[in-house]
């Protein structure tokens, strides 16, 4: 029976979409790869959360692109502080033993903290922004007694970064997260009309001037769409609609691939949100982004449209 278990991650080894990791059981190391094609760290955090809450059984597969590790956590009793951990790596049983729930959950959390803090591209390439760690810590401190959100209202987050846009330049972009999952990548580059349209949409959502529909696409270019999370060009149709309950709105996003004929509508997101929370979350992340290395890109003329000219004050007033 195993006496110790740890997941060791080397976030500084990240390169070309791979990262070195080890399962350490009773001092014996079992090497495994993390791949950004199937980023595993969000699944690991959800696994740790399920263990800490004793919401078991819970399992996930750490994909190493065709092979990998199956993690399984099984309950012992409804109130037990212990659980059974089973880990199988490429058919080899690495561990099958009982452990303290909070000890294992805490150890996984600390390993993941290093990824969120130290890994280049953690927020973008590895889809693991630091707010996921903060949310876990907050819920843990509150005993996972989160207030009930009426009508299944989700929590939005916005994660900004620079990505390689047209011509190899680094241009601003952001990912919309819903709860703990990335939902949509918005790469609007330096197109003033797209950023202005986005701020106009947010103003209407904030004021409750709904319904409203906005289409995000590039005009007069061979590639008319924005770049989606998966590198495909997509025209985004945003629809914000009121709901019968006050303090809520329905956000629906439909994607169209301009190079696919005939055009096929793809529902990319449909979710109930708090309008004020949605706008505040964007405004907070946008303000932080402007205070990072954005000015260096602007001063070097690599970014032409000055995002500071956008009416941020209308969103925070």
PDB file of C-alpha atoms in Angstrom, residues 135 138 146-150 152-158 176-179 198 202 205-207 247-249 251 271-286 315-316:
ATOM      1  CA  UNK A 135     -11.430  30.525  -6.866  1.00  0.00           C
ATOM      2  CA  UNK A 138     -11.767  31.041  -1.755  1.00  0.00           C
ATOM      3  CA  UNK A 146     -20.975  29.033  -2.094  1.00  0.00           C
ATOM      4  CA  UNK A 147     -24.116  31.178  -2.303  1.00  0.00           C
ATOM      5  CA  UNK A 148     -26.773  29.687  -4.551  1.00  0.00           C
ATOM      6  CA  UNK A 149     -26.913  31.573  -7.827  1.00  0.00           C
ATOM      7  CA  UNK A 150     -30.551  31.894  -8.930  1.00  0.00           C
ATOM      8  CA  UNK A 152     -28.141  28.901 -12.924  1.00  0.00           C
ATOM      9  CA  UNK A 153     -26.292  32.196 -13.418  1.00  0.00           C
ATOM     10  CA  UNK A 154     -22.697  31.550 -14.504  1.00  0.00           C
ATOM     11  CA  UNK A 155     -19.577  33.479 -13.533  1.00  0.00           C
ATOM     12  CA  UNK A 156     -17.642  35.227 -16.341  1.00  0.00           C
ATOM     13  CA  UNK A 157     -13.918  35.905 -16.492  1.00  0.00           C
ATOM     14  CA  UNK A 158     -11.790  37.624 -19.129  1.00  0.00           C
ATOM     15  CA  UNK A 176     -13.996  34.726 -22.387  1.00  0.00           C
ATOM     16  CA  UNK A 177     -14.188  32.147 -19.611  1.00  0.00           C
ATOM     17  CA  UNK A 178     -17.473  30.913 -18.161  1.00  0.00           C
ATOM     18  CA  UNK A 179     -17.069  29.460 -14.680  1.00  0.00           C
ATOM     19  CA  UNK A 198     -17.408  45.450 -28.380  1.00  0.00           C
ATOM     20  CA  UNK A 202     -20.996  46.133 -23.197  1.00  0.00           C
ATOM     21  CA  UNK A 205     -25.660  45.162 -21.589  1.00  0.00           C
ATOM     22  CA  UNK A 206     -24.733  47.377 -18.621  1.00  0.00           C
ATOM     23  CA  UNK A 207     -27.663  49.743 -19.184  1.00  0.00           C
ATOM     24  CA  UNK A 247     -30.479  41.077 -12.866  1.00  0.00           C
ATOM     25  CA  UNK A 248     -29.942  38.486 -15.568  1.00  0.00           C
ATOM     26  CA  UNK A 249     -29.497  38.303 -19.317  1.00  0.00           C
ATOM     27  CA  UNK A 251     -25.851  35.659 -23.953  1.00  0.00           C
ATOM     28  CA  UNK A 271     -25.446  31.094 -20.976  1.00  0.00           C
ATOM     29  CA  UNK A 272     -27.307  33.120 -18.332  1.00  0.00           C
ATOM     30  CA  UNK A 273     -25.200  35.892 -16.777  1.00  0.00           C
ATOM     31  CA  UNK A 274     -25.454  38.843 -14.426  1.00  0.00           C
ATOM     32  CA  UNK A 275     -25.052  41.912 -16.706  1.00  0.00           C
ATOM     33  CA  UNK A 276     -23.265  44.066 -14.131  1.00  0.00           C
ATOM     34  CA  UNK A 277     -20.905  41.243 -13.191  1.00  0.00           C
ATOM     35  CA  UNK A 278     -20.174  40.532 -16.870  1.00  0.00           C
ATOM     36  CA  UNK A 279     -19.251  44.150 -17.593  1.00  0.00           C
ATOM     37  CA  UNK A 280     -17.276  44.592 -14.354  1.00  0.00           C
ATOM     38  CA  UNK A 281     -15.280  41.433 -15.031  1.00  0.00           C
ATOM     39  CA  UNK A 282     -14.275  42.713 -18.467  1.00  0.00           C
ATOM     40  CA  UNK A 283     -13.485  46.227 -17.233  1.00  0.00           C
ATOM     41  CA  UNK A 284     -11.277  44.895 -14.417  1.00  0.00           C
ATOM     42  CA  UNK A 285      -9.257  42.612 -16.703  1.00  0.00           C
ATOM     43  CA  UNK A 286      -9.029  45.247 -19.444  1.00  0.00           C
ATOM     44  CA  UNK A 315     -18.262  50.710 -18.065  1.00  0.00           C
ATOM     45  CA  UNK A 316     -17.082  51.406 -14.522  1.00  0.00           C
TER      46      UNK A 316
END
